[in-house]
PDB file of C-alpha atoms in Angstrom:
ATOM      1  CA  ARG A 295      89.593  84.222 103.115  1.00  0.00           C
ATOM      2  CA  LEU A 296      89.306  87.996 102.937  1.00  0.00           C
ATOM      3  CA  ILE A 297      86.948  90.716 102.064  1.00  0.00           C
ATOM      4  CA  HIS A 298      88.264  93.964 100.591  1.00  0.00           C
ATOM      5  CA  ILE A 299      85.914  97.071 100.953  1.00  0.00           C
ATOM      6  CA  ILE A 300      86.240 100.374  99.185  1.00  0.00           C
ATOM      7  CA  THR A 301      85.014 102.822 101.784  1.00  0.00           C
ATOM      8  CA  ILE A 302      85.445 106.078  99.921  1.00  0.00           C
ATOM      9  CA  GLU A 303      86.098 107.392  96.282  1.00  0.00           C
ATOM     10  CA  THR A 304      88.243 110.278  97.131  1.00  0.00           C
ATOM     11  CA  SER A 305      91.575 110.942  98.797  1.00  0.00           C
ATOM     12  CA  ASN A 306      93.476 113.664 100.719  1.00  0.00           C
ATOM     13  CA  ASN A 307      96.383 113.066  98.213  1.00  0.00           C
ATOM     14  CA  ARG A 308      96.328 113.611  94.434  1.00  0.00           C
ATOM     15  CA  CYS A 309      98.787 110.936  93.184  1.00  0.00           C
ATOM     16  CA  THR A 310     100.139 111.466  89.759  1.00  0.00           C
ATOM     17  CA  PHE A 311     100.129 107.847  89.023  1.00  0.00           C
ATOM     18  CA  CYS A 312      96.833 106.733  90.679  1.00  0.00           C
ATOM     19  CA  LEU A 313      95.032 104.038  88.690  1.00  0.00           C
ATOM     20  CA  ASP A 314      91.743 105.097  90.435  1.00  0.00           C
ATOM     21  CA  SER A 315      91.837 108.782  89.913  1.00  0.00           C
ATOM     22  CA  ALA A 316      88.987 108.664  87.466  1.00  0.00           C
ATOM     23  CA  ALA A 317      86.870 107.053  90.168  1.00  0.00           C
ATOM     24  CA  HIS A 318      87.820 109.692  92.658  1.00  0.00           C
ATOM     25  CA  ASN A 319      84.466 111.541  92.462  1.00  0.00           C
ATOM     26  CA  GLY A 320      84.352 112.662  96.259  1.00  0.00           C
ATOM     27  CA  THR A 321      81.864 109.847  97.203  1.00  0.00           C
ATOM     28  CA  TYR A 322      81.871 108.570 100.705  1.00  0.00           C
ATOM     29  CA  MET A 323      80.274 105.149 100.491  1.00  0.00           C
ATOM     30  CA  ALA A 324      77.209 104.965 102.680  1.00  0.00           C
ATOM     31  CA  ARG A 325      77.773 103.850 106.260  1.00  0.00           C
ATOM     32  CA  ARG A 326      74.862 101.495 105.964  1.00  0.00           C
ATOM     33  CA  TYR A 327      76.240  99.819 102.760  1.00  0.00           C
ATOM     34  CA  ILE A 328      79.819  99.453 104.191  1.00  0.00           C
ATOM     35  CA  ARG A 329      78.354  98.045 107.527  1.00  0.00           C
ATOM     36  CA  SER A 330      76.239  95.430 105.440  1.00  0.00           C
ATOM     37  CA  GLN A 331      79.388  94.583 103.323  1.00  0.00           C
ATOM     38  CA  ILE A 332      81.419  93.882 106.656  1.00  0.00           C
ATOM     39  CA  ILE A 333      78.626  91.747 108.060  1.00  0.00           C
ATOM     40  CA  GLU A 334      77.925  89.833 104.788  1.00  0.00           C
ATOM     41  CA  GLY A 335      81.779  89.130 104.557  1.00  0.00           C
ATOM     42  CA  ARG A 336      81.865  87.661 107.945  1.00  0.00           C
ATOM     43  CA  ASN A 337      78.652  85.520 107.408  1.00  0.00           C
ATOM     44  CA  SER A 338      80.341  84.191 104.249  1.00  0.00           C
ATOM     45  CA  GLY A 339      83.366  82.989 106.187  1.00  0.00           C
ATOM     46  CA  ALA A 340      85.849  85.868 105.603  1.00  0.00           C
ATOM     47  CA  THR A 341      88.373  86.019 108.333  1.00  0.00           C
ATOM     48  CA  ARG A 342      90.335  89.147 107.140  1.00  0.00           C
ATOM     49  CA  LEU A 343      88.881  92.618 106.557  1.00  0.00           C
ATOM     50  CA  ILE A 344      90.615  95.169 104.395  1.00  0.00           C
ATOM     51  CA  LEU A 345      89.321  98.635 104.428  1.00  0.00           C
ATOM     52  CA  SER A 346      90.702 100.840 101.557  1.00  0.00           C
ATOM     53  CA  GLY A 347      89.696 103.568  99.152  1.00  0.00           C
ATOM     54  CA  GLY A 348      90.610 106.291  97.832  1.00  0.00           C
ATOM     55  CA  GLU A 349      91.879 107.155 101.432  1.00  0.00           C
ATOM     56  CA  PRO A 350      89.753 105.183 103.943  1.00  0.00           C
ATOM     57  CA  THR A 351      90.922 106.948 106.965  1.00  0.00           C
ATOM     58  CA  ILE A 352      89.010 110.161 105.990  1.00  0.00           C
ATOM     59  CA  HIS A 353      85.762 108.413 105.986  1.00  0.00           C
ATOM     60  CA  PRO A 354      83.737 109.666 109.079  1.00  0.00           C
ATOM     61  CA  SER A 355      82.840 106.174 110.157  1.00  0.00           C
ATOM     62  CA  PHE A 356      86.218 104.622 109.668  1.00  0.00           C
ATOM     63  CA  VAL A 357      86.763 103.738 113.389  1.00  0.00           C
ATOM     64  CA  GLU A 358      83.178 102.368 113.605  1.00  0.00           C
ATOM     65  CA  PHE A 359      83.955 100.018 110.676  1.00  0.00           C
ATOM     66  CA  ILE A 360      87.115  98.761 112.576  1.00  0.00           C
ATOM     67  CA  LYS A 361      85.083  98.299 115.628  1.00  0.00           C
ATOM     68  CA  LEU A 362      82.366  96.359 113.810  1.00  0.00           C
ATOM     69  CA  GLY A 363      85.001  94.117 112.028  1.00  0.00           C
ATOM     70  CA  ASN A 364      86.507  93.415 115.498  1.00  0.00           C
ATOM     71  CA  GLN A 365      83.206  92.670 117.091  1.00  0.00           C
ATOM     72  CA  LEU A 366      82.150  90.250 114.398  1.00  0.00           C
ATOM     73  CA  GLY A 367      85.370  88.239 115.014  1.00  0.00           C
ATOM     74  CA  TYR A 368      87.480  89.029 111.889  1.00  0.00           C
ATOM     75  CA  SER A 369      90.887  87.663 112.945  1.00  0.00           C
ATOM     76  CA  LYS A 370      92.641  90.559 111.122  1.00  0.00           C
ATOM     77  CA  VAL A 371      91.377  94.057 110.364  1.00  0.00           C
ATOM     78  CA  GLN A 372      93.633  95.968 107.953  1.00  0.00           C
ATOM     79  CA  THR A 373      93.743  99.168 106.166  1.00  0.00           C
ATOM     80  CA  VAL A 374      95.586 100.370 103.107  1.00  0.00           C
ATOM     81  CA  THR A 375      96.208 104.049 103.511  1.00  0.00           C
ATOM     82  CA  ASN A 376      98.579 106.967 102.856  1.00  0.00           C
ATOM     83  CA  GLY A 377      98.661 107.199 106.564  1.00  0.00           C
ATOM     84  CA  ARG A 378      98.427 110.993 106.926  1.00  0.00           C
ATOM     85  CA  MET A 379      95.555 110.862 109.401  1.00  0.00           C
ATOM     86  CA  PHE A 380      97.737 108.691 111.678  1.00  0.00           C
ATOM     87  CA  SER A 381     100.011 111.670 112.391  1.00  0.00           C
ATOM     88  CA  TYR A 382      97.068 113.323 114.167  1.00  0.00           C
ATOM     89  CA  PRO A 383      97.172 112.999 117.976  1.00  0.00           C
ATOM     90  CA  GLY A 384      94.883 110.262 119.210  1.00  0.00           C
ATOM     91  CA  PHE A 385      93.620 108.905 115.861  1.00  0.00           C
ATOM     92  CA  LEU A 386      96.102 106.013 115.623  1.00  0.00           C
ATOM     93  CA  GLN A 387      95.373 105.117 119.211  1.00  0.00           C
ATOM     94  CA  GLU A 388      91.643 105.172 118.617  1.00  0.00           C
ATOM     95  CA  CYS A 389      91.943 102.914 115.534  1.00  0.00           C
ATOM     96  CA  VAL A 390      94.187 100.438 117.219  1.00  0.00           C
ATOM     97  CA  ASP A 391      92.085 100.325 120.245  1.00  0.00           C
ATOM     98  CA  ALA A 392      89.043  99.641 118.125  1.00  0.00           C
ATOM     99  CA  GLY A 393      90.918  96.528 116.587  1.00  0.00           C
ATOM    100  CA  LEU A 394      92.935  97.709 113.673  1.00  0.00           C
ATOM    101  CA  SER A 395      95.586  95.054 113.418  1.00  0.00           C
ATOM    102  CA  GLU A 396      97.560  95.879 110.341  1.00  0.00           C
ATOM    103  CA  ILE A 397      98.365  99.073 108.439  1.00  0.00           C
ATOM    104  CA  THR A 398      99.681  99.127 104.922  1.00  0.00           C
ATOM    105  CA  PHE A 399     101.224 102.721 104.402  1.00  0.00           C
ATOM    106  CA  SER A 400     101.348 103.826 100.719  1.00  0.00           C
ATOM    107  CA  ILE A 401     104.752 105.718 100.659  1.00  0.00           C
ATOM    108  CA  HIS A 402     106.179 106.427  97.166  1.00  0.00           C
ATOM    109  CA  GLY A 403     109.402 108.517  97.693  1.00  0.00           C
ATOM    110  CA  HIS A 404     112.671 108.183  99.575  1.00  0.00           C
ATOM    111  CA  ASN A 405     112.351 111.866 100.575  1.00  0.00           C
ATOM    112  CA  ALA A 406     109.798 114.605 100.834  1.00  0.00           C
ATOM    113  CA  LYS A 407     110.780 116.260  97.501  1.00  0.00           C
ATOM    114  CA  VAL A 408     110.076 113.067  95.529  1.00  0.00           C
ATOM    115  CA  HIS A 409     107.174 111.814  97.556  1.00  0.00           C
ATOM    116  CA  ASP A 410     105.218 114.970  97.835  1.00  0.00           C
ATOM    117  CA  ALA A 411     105.565 115.659  94.077  1.00  0.00           C
ATOM    118  CA  LEU A 412     104.271 112.217  93.315  1.00  0.00           C
ATOM    119  CA  VAL A 413     101.261 112.433  95.696  1.00  0.00           C
ATOM    120  CA  GLY A 414     100.501 116.085  94.805  1.00  0.00           C
ATOM    121  CA  VAL A 415     100.388 117.416  98.411  1.00  0.00           C
ATOM    122  CA  LYS A 416     103.273 119.365  99.924  1.00  0.00           C
ATOM    123  CA  GLY A 417     104.021 118.071 103.537  1.00  0.00           C
ATOM    124  CA  ALA A 418     102.445 114.795 102.826  1.00  0.00           C
ATOM    125  CA  PHE A 419     105.717 112.842 103.301  1.00  0.00           C
ATOM    126  CA  VAL A 420     106.198 114.381 106.742  1.00  0.00           C
ATOM    127  CA  GLU A 421     102.701 113.404 107.915  1.00  0.00           C
ATOM    128  CA  GLU A 422     102.958 109.975 106.509  1.00  0.00           C
ATOM    129  CA  VAL A 423     106.326 109.043 107.960  1.00  0.00           C
ATOM    130  CA  GLU A 424     105.154 110.496 111.349  1.00  0.00           C
ATOM    131  CA  GLY A 425     102.042 108.225 111.305  1.00  0.00           C
ATOM    132  CA  LEU A 426     104.193 105.305 110.406  1.00  0.00           C
ATOM    133  CA  LYS A 427     106.686 105.904 113.234  1.00  0.00           C
ATOM    134  CA  MET A 428     103.771 106.275 115.616  1.00  0.00           C
ATOM    135  CA  ALA A 429     102.292 103.056 114.498  1.00  0.00           C
ATOM    136  CA  LEU A 430     105.720 101.188 114.928  1.00  0.00           C
ATOM    137  CA  ALA A 431     106.226 102.744 118.398  1.00  0.00           C
ATOM    138  CA  ASP A 432     102.717 101.497 119.397  1.00  0.00           C
ATOM    139  CA  GLY A 433     103.883  98.040 118.620  1.00  0.00           C
ATOM    140  CA  ARG A 434     100.419  96.477 118.186  1.00  0.00           C
ATOM    141  CA  PRO A 435      99.641  96.618 114.541  1.00  0.00           C
ATOM    142  CA  ILE A 436     101.591  95.029 111.801  1.00  0.00           C
ATOM    143  CA  VAL A 437     103.140  97.810 109.736  1.00  0.00           C
ATOM    144  CA  ASN A 438     104.165  97.516 106.150  1.00  0.00           C
ATOM    145  CA  VAL A 439     104.958  99.929 103.255  1.00  0.00           C
ATOM    146  CA  ASP A 440     103.365  99.717  99.762  1.00  0.00           C
ATOM    147  CA  VAL A 441     105.402 101.469  96.995  1.00  0.00           C
ATOM    148  CA  CYS A 442     104.031 102.037  93.444  1.00  0.00           C
ATOM    149  CA  LEU A 443     107.110 102.062  91.417  1.00  0.00           C
ATOM    150  CA  ASN A 444     107.307 104.611  88.574  1.00  0.00           C
ATOM    151  CA  ARG A 445     109.807 106.793  86.547  1.00  0.00           C
ATOM    152  CA  GLY A 446     109.665 109.344  89.458  1.00  0.00           C
ATOM    153  CA  ASN A 447     110.793 107.172  92.291  1.00  0.00           C
ATOM    154  CA  ILE A 448     112.606 104.067  90.817  1.00  0.00           C
ATOM    155  CA  LYS A 449     116.184 105.637  91.270  1.00  0.00           C
ATOM    156  CA  GLY A 450     115.506 106.354  94.918  1.00  0.00           C
ATOM    157  CA  LEU A 451     113.988 102.799  95.755  1.00  0.00           C
ATOM    158  CA  PRO A 452     117.256 101.511  97.429  1.00  0.00           C
ATOM    159  CA  GLU A 453     117.319 104.640  99.727  1.00  0.00           C
ATOM    160  CA  LEU A 454     113.534 104.282 100.484  1.00  0.00           C
ATOM    161  CA  LEU A 455     114.048 100.661 101.400  1.00  0.00           C
ATOM    162  CA  ASP A 456     117.086 101.440 103.520  1.00  0.00           C
ATOM    163  CA  ASN A 457     115.326 104.414 105.252  1.00  0.00           C
ATOM    164  CA  PHE A 458     112.373 102.459 106.209  1.00  0.00           C
ATOM    165  CA  ILE A 459     114.122  99.253 107.227  1.00  0.00           C
ATOM    166  CA  GLU A 460     116.259 101.537 109.616  1.00  0.00           C
ATOM    167  CA  ILE A 461     113.169 102.707 111.327  1.00  0.00           C
ATOM    168  CA  GLY A 462     111.738  99.250 111.720  1.00  0.00           C
ATOM    169  CA  VAL A 463     109.708  98.451 108.723  1.00  0.00           C
ATOM    170  CA  ARG A 464     110.166  94.650 107.802  1.00  0.00           C
ATOM    171  CA  GLU A 465     107.581  94.145 105.030  1.00  0.00           C
ATOM    172  CA  PHE A 466     107.321  96.011 101.691  1.00  0.00           C
ATOM    173  CA  ASP A 467     104.990  95.539  98.699  1.00  0.00           C
ATOM    174  CA  LEU A 468     106.461  96.900  95.530  1.00  0.00           C
TER     175      LEU A 468
END
């Protein structure tokens, strides 16, 4: 059983295909509210905690939420993220040390030109791939890639899969 918690209603990307863009109003869910949801989930028998958003890693209490999930005994603490924050020195380490056990990276292009156009941020691809490579090199978290297929990236899908398989990704959600 799992509990999926939206921690934030904003992102550091501006994806052209985002289904939640209307909900991206800049709101950071209250720390107290998220903590209560994490506790309530565990008390009701959930064993897997998923932290998502918007972009959950930019919530100022993100690491605290991971620690709480780990302390409460969730067998898996996962995040669904664009992964840009994991390219910053020390952030990935802090999250994994706190108990983050699975990272689903949302990557939507086989190269920077396609990906950055789809997510609306120049340089996002480089940051995201760096974060993913660092997570793979760490070896502790499960690492997978989520791709939202659309007209802008479908032709590059075989290359995207080949590129990420080559660097060690073994699970994809399309």
